[in-house]
Amino acid sequence: DIQMTQSPSSLSASVGDRVTITCRASQSISSYLNWYQQKPGKAPKLLIYAASSLQSGVPSRFSGSGSGTDFTLTISSLQPEDFATYYCQQSYSTPIFTFGPGTKVDIK
Amino acid sequence: EVQLVESGGGLVQPGGSLRLSCAASGFTFSSYDMHWVRQATGKGLEWVSAIGTAGDPYYPGSVKGRFTISRENAKNSLYLQMNSLRAGDTAVYYCARGFRYGGNPSWSAFDIWGQGTMVTVSS
């Protein structure tokens, strides 16, 4: 089974900061990697698919990169509404999917 | 409006059963793979099951043999029959739409999610 890890598990940042979250797969997953944002008490929201494609309606300050085993989600200038938990997900082994453990971004 | 609405959650004793439902609206339900994802309180997301447009089901090892996913396209509805429930199955259960953005099935993400329904397994 493909295992996903994320780092850091949490981070504190200020509005306007550039934030980078890393996701690593236990084997190569090409670019079959998605990113989700989840706010407390809410359902997850798709941000990025295929490692770097921005989902419709998602602000352009979010970007994704990487391929193979190492991926990053970058928020270029953190906004108040971006404080949330972020999850990566591999779809390489479709129809079996695996999520990363999550990275919580909170206010510094 | 594209929407998914889950129902059927509640309190059940260990070893018991529960059936969750997910009502879809605003899109051609029969054309999409559908999924269930769960989240225990304070924990991360866990994919629980998937069903393809042809009705083919898939499960991770943690629920295989205990959970059954099904769909009824005429009613735009997705279901999850959960048997032999354990305390570890306690979670919010979300239904989600599978979004295929390419011809390869691996080009897939979950683009629409319901609000979730809480399942508590406890005596």
JSON list of C-alpha atoms in Angstrom, two decimals:
[
{"chain": "A", "resi": 1, "resn": "ASP", "atom": "CA", "xyz": [0.00, 0.00, 0.00]},
{"chain": "A", "resi": 2, "resn": "ILE", "atom": "CA", "xyz": [1.12, 3.55, -0.71]},
{"chain": "A", "resi": 3, "resn": "GLN", "atom": "CA", "xyz": [1.74, 5.57, 2.44]},
{"chain": "A", "resi": 4, "resn": "MET", "atom": "CA", "xyz": [1.59, 9.36, 2.52]},
{"chain": "A", "resi": 5, "resn": "THR", "atom": "CA", "xyz": [3.42, 11.60, 4.97]},
{"chain": "A", "resi": 6, "resn": "GLN", "atom": "CA", "xyz": [3.22, 15.36, 5.44]},
{"chain": "A", "resi": 7, "resn": "SER", "atom": "CA", "xyz": [5.52, 17.87, 7.07]},
{"chain": "A", "resi": 8, "resn": "PRO", "atom": "CA", "xyz": [5.26, 19.75, 9.20]},
{"chain": "A", "resi": 9, "resn": "SER", "atom": "CA", "xyz": [2.28, 18.37, 11.11]},
{"chain": "A", "resi": 10, "resn": "SER", "atom": "CA", "xyz": [1.48, 21.92, 12.18]},
{"chain": "A", "resi": 11, "resn": "LEU", "atom": "CA", "xyz": [2.82, 25.39, 11.69]},
{"chain": "A", "resi": 12, "resn": "SER", "atom": "CA", "xyz": [2.16, 28.88, 12.92]},
{"chain": "A", "resi": 13, "resn": "ALA", "atom": "CA", "xyz": [2.25, 31.73, 10.47]},
{"chain": "A", "resi": 14, "resn": "SER", "atom": "CA", "xyz": [1.19, 35.33, 10.10]},
{"chain": "A", "resi": 15, "resn": "VAL", "atom": "CA", "xyz": [-1.06, 36.95, 7.54]},
{"chain": "A", "resi": 16, "resn": "GLY", "atom": "CA", "xyz": [1.02, 37.73, 4.48]},
{"chain": "A", "resi": 17, "resn": "ASP", "atom": "CA", "xyz": [3.55, 34.94, 5.08]},
{"chain": "A", "resi": 18, "resn": "ARG", "atom": "CA", "xyz": [4.58, 32.50, 2.39]},
{"chain": "A", "resi": 19, "resn": "VAL", "atom": "CA", "xyz": [3.73, 28.99, 3.56]},
{"chain": "A", "resi": 20, "resn": "THR", "atom": "CA", "xyz": [5.00, 25.71, 2.16]},
{"chain": "A", "resi": 21, "resn": "ILE", "atom": "CA", "xyz": [3.69, 22.26, 3.08]},
{"chain": "A", "resi": 22, "resn": "THR", "atom": "CA", "xyz": [5.39, 19.07, 1.96]},
{"chain": "A", "resi": 23, "resn": "CYS", "atom": "CA", "xyz": [3.82, 15.72, 1.11]},
{"chain": "A", "resi": 24, "resn": "ARG", "atom": "CA", "xyz": [5.82, 12.57, 0.44]},
{"chain": "A", "resi": 25, "resn": "ALA", "atom": "CA", "xyz": [4.66, 9.26, -1.01]},
{"chain": "A", "resi": 26, "resn": "SER", "atom": "CA", "xyz": [6.20, 5.91, -0.08]},
{"chain": "A", "resi": 27, "resn": "GLN", "atom": "CA", "xyz": [6.66, 5.13, -3.79]},
{"chain": "A", "resi": 28, "resn": "SER", "atom": "CA", "xyz": [6.47, 7.08, -6.99]},
{"chain": "A", "resi": 29, "resn": "ILE", "atom": "CA", "xyz": [2.96, 8.27, -7.77]},
{"chain": "A", "resi": 30, "resn": "SER", "atom": "CA", "xyz": [3.83, 10.35, -10.84]},
{"chain": "A", "resi": 31, "resn": "SER", "atom": "CA", "xyz": [1.62, 13.45, -10.59]},
{"chain": "A", "resi": 32, "resn": "TYR", "atom": "CA", "xyz": [-1.41, 11.69, -9.15]},
{"chain": "A", "resi": 33, "resn": "LEU", "atom": "CA", "xyz": [-1.58, 13.94, -6.12]},
{"chain": "A", "resi": 34, "resn": "ASN", "atom": "CA", "xyz": [-4.39, 16.15, -4.86]},
{"chain": "A", "resi": 35, "resn": "TRP", "atom": "CA", "xyz": [-4.56, 18.76, -2.09]},
{"chain": "A", "resi": 36, "resn": "TYR", "atom": "CA", "xyz": [-7.55, 19.58, 0.11]},
{"chain": "A", "resi": 37, "resn": "GLN", "atom": "CA", "xyz": [-8.29, 22.30, 2.64]},
{"chain": "A", "resi": 38, "resn": "GLN", "atom": "CA", "xyz": [-10.49, 21.63, 5.65]},
{"chain": "A", "resi": 39, "resn": "LYS", "atom": "CA", "xyz": [-11.78, 24.18, 8.14]},
{"chain": "A", "resi": 40, "resn": "PRO", "atom": "CA", "xyz": [-13.11, 23.13, 11.56]},
{"chain": "A", "resi": 41, "resn": "GLY", "atom": "CA", "xyz": [-16.56, 21.56, 11.38]},
{"chain": "A", "resi": 42, "resn": "LYS", "atom": "CA", "xyz": [-16.61, 21.71, 7.59]},
{"chain": "A", "resi": 43, "resn": "ALA", "atom": "CA", "xyz": [-16.13, 19.25, 4.77]},
{"chain": "A", "resi": 44, "resn": "PRO", "atom": "CA", "xyz": [-12.83, 19.22, 2.90]},
{"chain": "A", "resi": 45, "resn": "LYS", "atom": "CA", "xyz": [-12.48, 21.34, -0.21]},
{"chain": "A", "resi": 46, "resn": "LEU", "atom": "CA", "xyz": [-10.46, 20.40, -3.28]},
{"chain": "A", "resi": 47, "resn": "LEU", "atom": "CA", "xyz": [-7.69, 22.95, -3.95]},
{"chain": "A", "resi": 48, "resn": "ILE", "atom": "CA", "xyz": [-5.23, 21.31, -6.32]},
{"chain": "A", "resi": 49, "resn": "TYR", "atom": "CA", "xyz": [-5.43, 18.21, -8.51]},
{"chain": "A", "resi": 50, "resn": "ALA", "atom": "CA", "xyz": [-2.82, 16.48, -10.64]},
{"chain": "A", "resi": 51, "resn": "ALA", "atom": "CA", "xyz": [-0.15, 17.96, -8.37]},
{"chain": "A", "resi": 52, "resn": "SER", "atom": "CA", "xyz": [-0.30, 21.45, -9.86]},
{"chain": "A", "resi": 53, "resn": "SER", "atom": "CA", "xyz": [-3.70, 22.17, -11.41]},
{"chain": "A", "resi": 54, "resn": "LEU", "atom": "CA", "xyz": [-5.79, 24.73, -9.57]},
{"chain": "A", "resi": 55, "resn": "GLN", "atom": "CA", "xyz": [-9.39, 23.71, -8.99]},
{"chain": "A", "resi": 56, "resn": "SER", "atom": "CA", "xyz": [-11.94, 26.17, -10.36]},
{"chain": "A", "resi": 57, "resn": "GLY", "atom": "CA", "xyz": [-12.67, 29.02, -7.95]},
{"chain": "A", "resi": 58, "resn": "VAL", "atom": "CA", "xyz": [-9.55, 28.52, -5.82]},
{"chain": "A", "resi": 59, "resn": "PRO", "atom": "CA", "xyz": [-7.45, 31.70, -5.37]},
{"chain": "A", "resi": 60, "resn": "SER", "atom": "CA", "xyz": [-4.24, 31.88, -7.34]},
{"chain": "A", "resi": 61, "resn": "ARG", "atom": "CA", "xyz": [-2.15, 32.32, -4.16]},
{"chain": "A", "resi": 62, "resn": "PHE", "atom": "CA", "xyz": [-2.42, 28.53, -3.85]},
{"chain": "A", "resi": 63, "resn": "SER", "atom": "CA", "xyz": [-0.05, 26.50, -5.98]},
{"chain": "A", "resi": 64, "resn": "GLY", "atom": "CA", "xyz": [1.20, 22.94, -6.10]},
{"chain": "A", "resi": 65, "resn": "SER", "atom": "CA", "xyz": [4.31, 21.34, -7.48]},
{"chain": "A", "resi": 66, "resn": "GLY", "atom": "CA", "xyz": [6.21, 18.09, -7.55]},
{"chain": "A", "resi": 67, "resn": "SER", "atom": "CA", "xyz": [6.14, 14.65, -9.09]},
{"chain": "A", "resi": 68, "resn": "GLY", "atom": "CA", "xyz": [7.31, 11.17, -8.22]},
{"chain": "A", "resi": 69, "resn": "THR", "atom": "CA", "xyz": [7.46, 11.03, -4.43]},
{"chain": "A", "resi": 70, "resn": "ASP", "atom": "CA", "xyz": [7.84, 14.64, -3.29]},
{"chain": "A", "resi": 71, "resn": "PHE", "atom": "CA", "xyz": [5.20, 17.36, -3.53]},
{"chain": "A", "resi": 72, "resn": "THR", "atom": "CA", "xyz": [4.61, 20.82, -2.13]},
{"chain": "A", "resi": 73, "resn": "LEU", "atom": "CA", "xyz": [1.62, 23.05, -1.55]},
{"chain": "A", "resi": 74, "resn": "THR", "atom": "CA", "xyz": [2.50, 26.75, -1.39]},
{"chain": "A", "resi": 75, "resn": "ILE", "atom": "CA", "xyz": [0.38, 29.63, -0.22]},
{"chain": "A", "resi": 76, "resn": "SER", "atom": "CA", "xyz": [2.12, 32.72, -1.54]},
{"chain": "A", "resi": 77, "resn": "SER", "atom": "CA", "xyz": [0.59, 35.23, 0.87]},
{"chain": "A", "resi": 78, "resn": "LEU", "atom": "CA", "xyz": [-1.40, 33.74, 3.74]},
{"chain": "A", "resi": 79, "resn": "GLN", "atom": "CA", "xyz": [-4.84, 35.24, 4.23]},
{"chain": "A", "resi": 80, "resn": "PRO", "atom": "CA", "xyz": [-7.05, 35.04, 7.35]},
{"chain": "A", "resi": 81, "resn": "GLU", "atom": "CA", "xyz": [-9.38, 32.57, 5.63]},
{"chain": "A", "resi": 82, "resn": "ASP", "atom": "CA", "xyz": [-6.47, 30.20, 4.90]},
{"chain": "A", "resi": 83, "resn": "PHE", "atom": "CA", "xyz": [-6.05, 29.08, 8.48]},
{"chain": "A", "resi": 84, "resn": "ALA", "atom": "CA", "xyz": [-7.11, 25.46, 8.20]},
{"chain": "A", "resi": 85, "resn": "THR", "atom": "CA", "xyz": [-5.81, 21.91, 7.92]},
{"chain": "A", "resi": 86, "resn": "TYR", "atom": "CA", "xyz": [-4.40, 20.77, 4.59]},
{"chain": "A", "resi": 87, "resn": "TYR", "atom": "CA", "xyz": [-4.37, 17.19, 3.35]},
{"chain": "A", "resi": 88, "resn": "CYS", "atom": "CA", "xyz": [-2.65, 15.58, 0.41]},
{"chain": "A", "resi": 89, "resn": "GLN", "atom": "CA", "xyz": [-4.18, 12.54, -1.31]},
{"chain": "A", "resi": 90, "resn": "GLN", "atom": "CA", "xyz": [-2.75, 10.08, -3.80]},
{"chain": "A", "resi": 91, "resn": "SER", "atom": "CA", "xyz": [-4.89, 8.73, -6.62]},
{"chain": "A", "resi": 92, "resn": "TYR", "atom": "CA", "xyz": [-2.14, 6.65, -8.26]},
{"chain": "A", "resi": 93, "resn": "SER", "atom": "CA", "xyz": [-3.58, 3.45, -6.81]},
{"chain": "A", "resi": 94, "resn": "THR", "atom": "CA", "xyz": [-7.15, 4.27, -7.88]},
{"chain": "A", "resi": 95, "resn": "PRO", "atom": "CA", "xyz": [-9.68, 2.98, -6.91]},
{"chain": "A", "resi": 96, "resn": "ILE", "atom": "CA", "xyz": [-7.77, 2.83, -3.63]},
{"chain": "A", "resi": 97, "resn": "PHE", "atom": "CA", "xyz": [-7.05, 6.30, -2.30]},
{"chain": "A", "resi": 98, "resn": "THR", "atom": "CA", "xyz": [-4.82, 7.40, 0.57]},
{"chain": "A", "resi": 99, "resn": "PHE", "atom": "CA", "xyz": [-4.74, 10.69, 2.41]},
{"chain": "A", "resi": 100, "resn": "GLY", "atom": "CA", "xyz": [-1.80, 12.21, 4.21]},
{"chain": "A", "resi": 101, "resn": "PRO", "atom": "CA", "xyz": [-2.12, 12.86, 7.95]},
{"chain": "A", "resi": 102, "resn": "GLY", "atom": "CA", "xyz": [-2.69, 16.59, 7.50]},
{"chain": "A", "resi": 103, "resn": "THR", "atom": "CA", "xyz": [-0.92, 19.85, 8.26]},
{"chain": "A", "resi": 104, "resn": "LYS", "atom": "CA", "xyz": [-2.62, 22.36, 10.51]},
{"chain": "A", "resi": 105, "resn": "VAL", "atom": "CA", "xyz": [-1.91, 26.01, 9.75]},
{"chain": "A", "resi": 106, "resn": "ASP", "atom": "CA", "xyz": [-2.75, 28.36, 12.58]},
{"chain": "A", "resi": 107, "resn": "ILE", "atom": "CA", "xyz": [-2.23, 31.96, 13.51]},
{"chain": "A", "resi": 108, "resn": "LYS", "atom": "CA", "xyz": [1.11, 33.01, 14.92]},
{"chain": "B", "resi": 1, "resn": "GLU", "atom": "CA", "xyz": [-26.75, 23.83, -7.22]},
{"chain": "B", "resi": 2, "resn": "VAL", "atom": "CA", "xyz": [-24.51, 20.79, -7.06]},
{"chain": "B", "resi": 3, "resn": "GLN", "atom": "CA", "xyz": [-25.08, 19.20, -3.66]},
{"chain": "B", "resi": 4, "resn": "LEU", "atom": "CA", "xyz": [-24.60, 16.07, -1.60]},
{"chain": "B", "resi": 5, "resn": "VAL", "atom": "CA", "xyz": [-26.59, 15.51, 1.59]},
{"chain": "B", "resi": 6, "resn": "GLU", "atom": "CA", "xyz": [-25.83, 12.63, 3.93]},
{"chain": "B", "resi": 7, "resn": "SER", "atom": "CA", "xyz": [-28.23, 11.10, 6.42]},
{"chain": "B", "resi": 8, "resn": "GLY", "atom": "CA", "xyz": [-28.62, 8.02, 8.58]},
{"chain": "B", "resi": 9, "resn": "GLY", "atom": "CA", "xyz": [-25.97, 8.56, 11.19]},
{"chain": "B", "resi": 10, "resn": "GLY", "atom": "CA", "xyz": [-26.55, 7.96, 14.87]},
{"chain": "B", "resi": 11, "resn": "LEU", "atom": "CA", "xyz": [-25.64, 5.96, 17.93]},
{"chain": "B", "resi": 12, "resn": "VAL", "atom": "CA", "xyz": [-25.26, 2.20, 17.53]},
{"chain": "B", "resi": 13, "resn": "GLN", "atom": "CA", "xyz": [-23.93, -0.52, 19.82]},
{"chain": "B", "resi": 14, "resn": "PRO", "atom": "CA", "xyz": [-20.78, -2.45, 18.99]},
{"chain": "B", "resi": 15, "resn": "GLY", "atom": "CA", "xyz": [-21.60, -5.27, 16.63]},
{"chain": "B", "resi": 16, "resn": "GLY", "atom": "CA", "xyz": [-24.62, -3.41, 15.30]},
{"chain": "B", "resi": 17, "resn": "SER", "atom": "CA", "xyz": [-25.49, -2.14, 11.85]},
{"chain": "B", "resi": 18, "resn": "LEU", "atom": "CA", "xyz": [-26.29, 1.20, 10.28]},
{"chain": "B", "resi": 19, "resn": "ARG", "atom": "CA", "xyz": [-27.13, 2.35, 6.78]},
{"chain": "B", "resi": 20, "resn": "LEU", "atom": "CA", "xyz": [-26.01, 5.74, 5.57]},
{"chain": "B", "resi": 21, "resn": "SER", "atom": "CA", "xyz": [-27.56, 7.54, 2.63]},
{"chain": "B", "resi": 22, "resn": "CYS", "atom": "CA", "xyz": [-26.30, 10.35, 0.42]},
{"chain": "B", "resi": 23, "resn": "ALA", "atom": "CA", "xyz": [-28.73, 12.30, -1.77]},
{"chain": "B", "resi": 24, "resn": "ALA", "atom": "CA", "xyz": [-27.21, 13.94, -4.81]},
{"chain": "B", "resi": 25, "resn": "SER", "atom": "CA", "xyz": [-28.62, 16.86, -6.76]},
{"chain": "B", "resi": 26, "resn": "GLY", "atom": "CA", "xyz": [-27.57, 19.32, -9.42]},
{"chain": "B", "resi": 27, "resn": "PHE", "atom": "CA", "xyz": [-25.54, 16.92, -11.57]},
{"chain": "B", "resi": 28, "resn": "THR", "atom": "CA", "xyz": [-25.90, 13.69, -13.54]},
{"chain": "B", "resi": 29, "resn": "PHE", "atom": "CA", "xyz": [-25.33, 11.30, -10.66]},
{"chain": "B", "resi": 30, "resn": "SER", "atom": "CA", "xyz": [-25.05, 8.18, -12.83]},
{"chain": "B", "resi": 31, "resn": "SER", "atom": "CA", "xyz": [-22.02, 9.62, -14.64]},
{"chain": "B", "resi": 32, "resn": "TYR", "atom": "CA", "xyz": [-19.76, 9.87, -11.60]},
{"chain": "B", "resi": 33, "resn": "ASP", "atom": "CA", "xyz": [-17.81, 7.57, -9.34]},
{"chain": "B", "resi": 34, "resn": "MET", "atom": "CA", "xyz": [-18.84, 8.13, -5.74]},
{"chain": "B", "resi": 35, "resn": "HIS", "atom": "CA", "xyz": [-16.97, 7.72, -2.47]},
{"chain": "B", "resi": 36, "resn": "TRP", "atom": "CA", "xyz": [-17.34, 7.57, 1.29]},
{"chain": "B", "resi": 37, "resn": "VAL", "atom": "CA", "xyz": [-14.66, 9.18, 3.45]},
{"chain": "B", "resi": 38, "resn": "ARG", "atom": "CA", "xyz": [-14.64, 9.23, 7.25]},
{"chain": "B", "resi": 39, "resn": "GLN", "atom": "CA", "xyz": [-12.98, 11.32, 9.90]},
{"chain": "B", "resi": 40, "resn": "ALA", "atom": "CA", "xyz": [-12.75, 10.45, 13.59]},
{"chain": "B", "resi": 41, "resn": "THR", "atom": "CA", "xyz": [-12.89, 13.42, 15.94]},
{"chain": "B", "resi": 42, "resn": "GLY", "atom": "CA", "xyz": [-9.60, 15.29, 15.85]},
{"chain": "B", "resi": 43, "resn": "LYS", "atom": "CA", "xyz": [-8.12, 12.87, 13.32]},
{"chain": "B", "resi": 44, "resn": "GLY", "atom": "CA", "xyz": [-7.38, 12.85, 9.62]},
{"chain": "B", "resi": 45, "resn": "LEU", "atom": "CA", "xyz": [-9.35, 11.71, 6.59]},
{"chain": "B", "resi": 46, "resn": "GLU", "atom": "CA", "xyz": [-9.73, 8.03, 5.75]},
{"chain": "B", "resi": 47, "resn": "TRP", "atom": "CA", "xyz": [-11.11, 6.80, 2.44]},
{"chain": "B", "resi": 48, "resn": "VAL", "atom": "CA", "xyz": [-13.75, 4.15, 3.21]},
{"chain": "B", "resi": 49, "resn": "SER", "atom": "CA", "xyz": [-15.24, 2.99, -0.07]},
{"chain": "B", "resi": 50, "resn": "ALA", "atom": "CA", "xyz": [-15.84, 3.79, -3.72]},
{"chain": "B", "resi": 51, "resn": "ILE", "atom": "CA", "xyz": [-18.33, 2.75, -6.35]},
{"chain": "B", "resi": 52, "resn": "GLY", "atom": "CA", "xyz": [-17.87, 3.19, -10.06]},
{"chain": "B", "resi": 53, "resn": "THR", "atom": "CA", "xyz": [-20.46, 4.19, -12.59]},
{"chain": "B", "resi": 54, "resn": "ALA", "atom": "CA", "xyz": [-21.02, 0.53, -13.40]},
{"chain": "B", "resi": 55, "resn": "GLY", "atom": "CA", "xyz": [-21.66, -0.27, -9.74]},
{"chain": "B", "resi": 56, "resn": "ASP", "atom": "CA", "xyz": [-18.26, -1.84, -9.07]},
{"chain": "B", "resi": 57, "resn": "PRO", "atom": "CA", "xyz": [-17.37, -1.45, -5.36]},
{"chain": "B", "resi": 58, "resn": "TYR", "atom": "CA", "xyz": [-13.98, -0.97, -3.73]},
{"chain": "B", "resi": 59, "resn": "TYR", "atom": "CA", "xyz": [-12.86, -0.94, -0.09]},
{"chain": "B", "resi": 60, "resn": "PRO", "atom": "CA", "xyz": [-9.72, -0.61, 2.01]},
{"chain": "B", "resi": 61, "resn": "GLY", "atom": "CA", "xyz": [-8.79, -3.53, 4.21]},
{"chain": "B", "resi": 62, "resn": "SER", "atom": "CA", "xyz": [-10.09, -1.82, 7.36]},
{"chain": "B", "resi": 63, "resn": "VAL", "atom": "CA", "xyz": [-13.74, -2.15, 6.31]},
{"chain": "B", "resi": 64, "resn": "LYS", "atom": "CA", "xyz": [-13.72, -4.89, 3.64]},
{"chain": "B", "resi": 65, "resn": "GLY", "atom": "CA", "xyz": [-16.24, -7.58, 4.48]},
{"chain": "B", "resi": 66, "resn": "ARG", "atom": "CA", "xyz": [-18.13, -5.33, 6.91]},
{"chain": "B", "resi": 67, "resn": "PHE", "atom": "CA", "xyz": [-19.18, -2.35, 4.77]},
{"chain": "B", "resi": 68, "resn": "THR", "atom": "CA", "xyz": [-21.12, -2.43, 1.51]},
{"chain": "B", "resi": 69, "resn": "ILE", "atom": "CA", "xyz": [-21.40, 0.53, -0.83]},
{"chain": "B", "resi": 70, "resn": "SER", "atom": "CA", "xyz": [-24.24, 0.74, -3.34]},
{"chain": "B", "resi": 71, "resn": "ARG", "atom": "CA", "xyz": [-25.97, 3.26, -5.54]},
{"chain": "B", "resi": 72, "resn": "GLU", "atom": "CA", "xyz": [-29.43, 3.78, -6.95]},
{"chain": "B", "resi": 73, "resn": "ASN", "atom": "CA", "xyz": [-29.10, 6.02, -9.97]},
{"chain": "B", "resi": 74, "resn": "ALA", "atom": "CA", "xyz": [-32.86, 6.37, -10.46]},
{"chain": "B", "resi": 75, "resn": "LYS", "atom": "CA", "xyz": [-33.01, 8.00, -7.03]},
{"chain": "B", "resi": 76, "resn": "ASN", "atom": "CA", "xyz": [-29.70, 9.88, -7.30]},
{"chain": "B", "resi": 77, "resn": "SER", "atom": "CA", "xyz": [-28.66, 8.15, -4.12]},
{"chain": "B", "resi": 78, "resn": "LEU", "atom": "CA", "xyz": [-25.56, 6.56, -2.64]},
{"chain": "B", "resi": 79, "resn": "TYR", "atom": "CA", "xyz": [-25.60, 4.20, 0.32]},
{"chain": "B", "resi": 80, "resn": "LEU", "atom": "CA", "xyz": [-23.22, 2.66, 2.81]},
{"chain": "B", "resi": 81, "resn": "GLN", "atom": "CA", "xyz": [-24.37, -0.41, 4.72]},
{"chain": "B", "resi": 82, "resn": "MET", "atom": "CA", "xyz": [-22.17, -0.82, 7.78]},
{"chain": "B", "resi": 83, "resn": "ASN", "atom": "CA", "xyz": [-22.25, -4.11, 9.70]},
{"chain": "B", "resi": 84, "resn": "SER", "atom": "CA", "xyz": [-20.28, -5.49, 12.65]},
{"chain": "B", "resi": 85, "resn": "LEU", "atom": "CA", "xyz": [-19.55, -1.97, 13.78]},
{"chain": "B", "resi": 86, "resn": "ARG", "atom": "CA", "xyz": [-16.68, -1.30, 16.15]},
{"chain": "B", "resi": 87, "resn": "ALA", "atom": "CA", "xyz": [-15.72, 1.61, 18.37]},
{"chain": "B", "resi": 88, "resn": "GLY", "atom": "CA", "xyz": [-13.01, 2.44, 15.84]},
{"chain": "B", "resi": 89, "resn": "ASP", "atom": "CA", "xyz": [-15.69, 3.12, 13.21]},
{"chain": "B", "resi": 90, "resn": "THR", "atom": "CA", "xyz": [-16.88, 6.15, 15.19]},
{"chain": "B", "resi": 91, "resn": "ALA", "atom": "CA", "xyz": [-16.47, 9.14, 12.89]},
{"chain": "B", "resi": 92, "resn": "VAL", "atom": "CA", "xyz": [-18.11, 11.71, 10.69]},
{"chain": "B", "resi": 93, "resn": "TYR", "atom": "CA", "xyz": [-18.88, 10.04, 7.36]},
{"chain": "B", "resi": 94, "resn": "TYR", "atom": "CA", "xyz": [-18.75, 12.15, 4.21]},
{"chain": "B", "resi": 95, "resn": "CYS", "atom": "CA", "xyz": [-19.92, 11.22, 0.75]},
{"chain": "B", "resi": 96, "resn": "ALA", "atom": "CA", "xyz": [-17.90, 12.74, -2.07]},
{"chain": "B", "resi": 97, "resn": "ARG", "atom": "CA", "xyz": [-18.08, 12.90, -5.84]},
{"chain": "B", "resi": 98, "resn": "GLY", "atom": "CA", "xyz": [-15.24, 11.49, -7.88]},
{"chain": "B", "resi": 99, "resn": "PHE", "atom": "CA", "xyz": [-14.01, 14.02, -10.41]},
{"chain": "B", "resi": 100, "resn": "ARG", "atom": "CA", "xyz": [-12.14, 12.50, -13.35]},
{"chain": "B", "resi": 101, "resn": "TYR", "atom": "CA", "xyz": [-10.04, 15.11, -15.07]},
{"chain": "B", "resi": 102, "resn": "GLY", "atom": "CA", "xyz": [-8.42, 12.80, -17.60]},
{"chain": "B", "resi": 103, "resn": "GLY", "atom": "CA", "xyz": [-8.93, 9.55, -19.44]},
{"chain": "B", "resi": 104, "resn": "ASN", "atom": "CA", "xyz": [-6.74, 7.56, -17.04]},
{"chain": "B", "resi": 105, "resn": "PRO", "atom": "CA", "xyz": [-8.78, 6.51, -13.94]},
{"chain": "B", "resi": 106, "resn": "SER", "atom": "CA", "xyz": [-5.89, 7.67, -11.75]},
{"chain": "B", "resi": 107, "resn": "TRP", "atom": "CA", "xyz": [-6.63, 11.21, -12.85]},
{"chain": "B", "resi": 108, "resn": "SER", "atom": "CA", "xyz": [-9.24, 11.49, -10.13]},
{"chain": "B", "resi": 109, "resn": "ALA", "atom": "CA", "xyz": [-10.03, 13.75, -7.17]},
{"chain": "B", "resi": 110, "resn": "PHE", "atom": "CA", "xyz": [-12.99, 14.39, -4.88]},
{"chain": "B", "resi": 111, "resn": "ASP", "atom": "CA", "xyz": [-14.51, 17.69, -5.98]},
{"chain": "B", "resi": 112, "resn": "ILE", "atom": "CA", "xyz": [-17.87, 17.82, -4.20]},
{"chain": "B", "resi": 113, "resn": "TRP", "atom": "CA", "xyz": [-18.44, 16.80, -0.58]},
{"chain": "B", "resi": 114, "resn": "GLY", "atom": "CA", "xyz": [-21.48, 16.52, 1.63]},
{"chain": "B", "resi": 115, "resn": "GLN", "atom": "CA", "xyz": [-21.67, 18.05, 5.10]},
{"chain": "B", "resi": 116, "resn": "GLY", "atom": "CA", "xyz": [-21.16, 14.71, 6.79]},
{"chain": "B", "resi": 117, "resn": "THR", "atom": "CA", "xyz": [-23.17, 12.52, 9.15]},
{"chain": "B", "resi": 118, "resn": "MET", "atom": "CA", "xyz": [-21.94, 11.40, 12.58]},
{"chain": "B", "resi": 119, "resn": "VAL", "atom": "CA", "xyz": [-21.73, 7.73, 13.46]},
{"chain": "B", "resi": 120, "resn": "THR", "atom": "CA", "xyz": [-21.07, 6.81, 17.08]},
{"chain": "B", "resi": 121, "resn": "VAL", "atom": "CA", "xyz": [-20.41, 3.19, 18.04]},
{"chain": "B", "resi": 122, "resn": "SER", "atom": "CA", "xyz": [-20.72, 2.81, 21.78]},
{"chain": "B", "resi": 123, "resn": "SER", "atom": "CA", "xyz": [-22.48, 0.74, 24.40]}
]
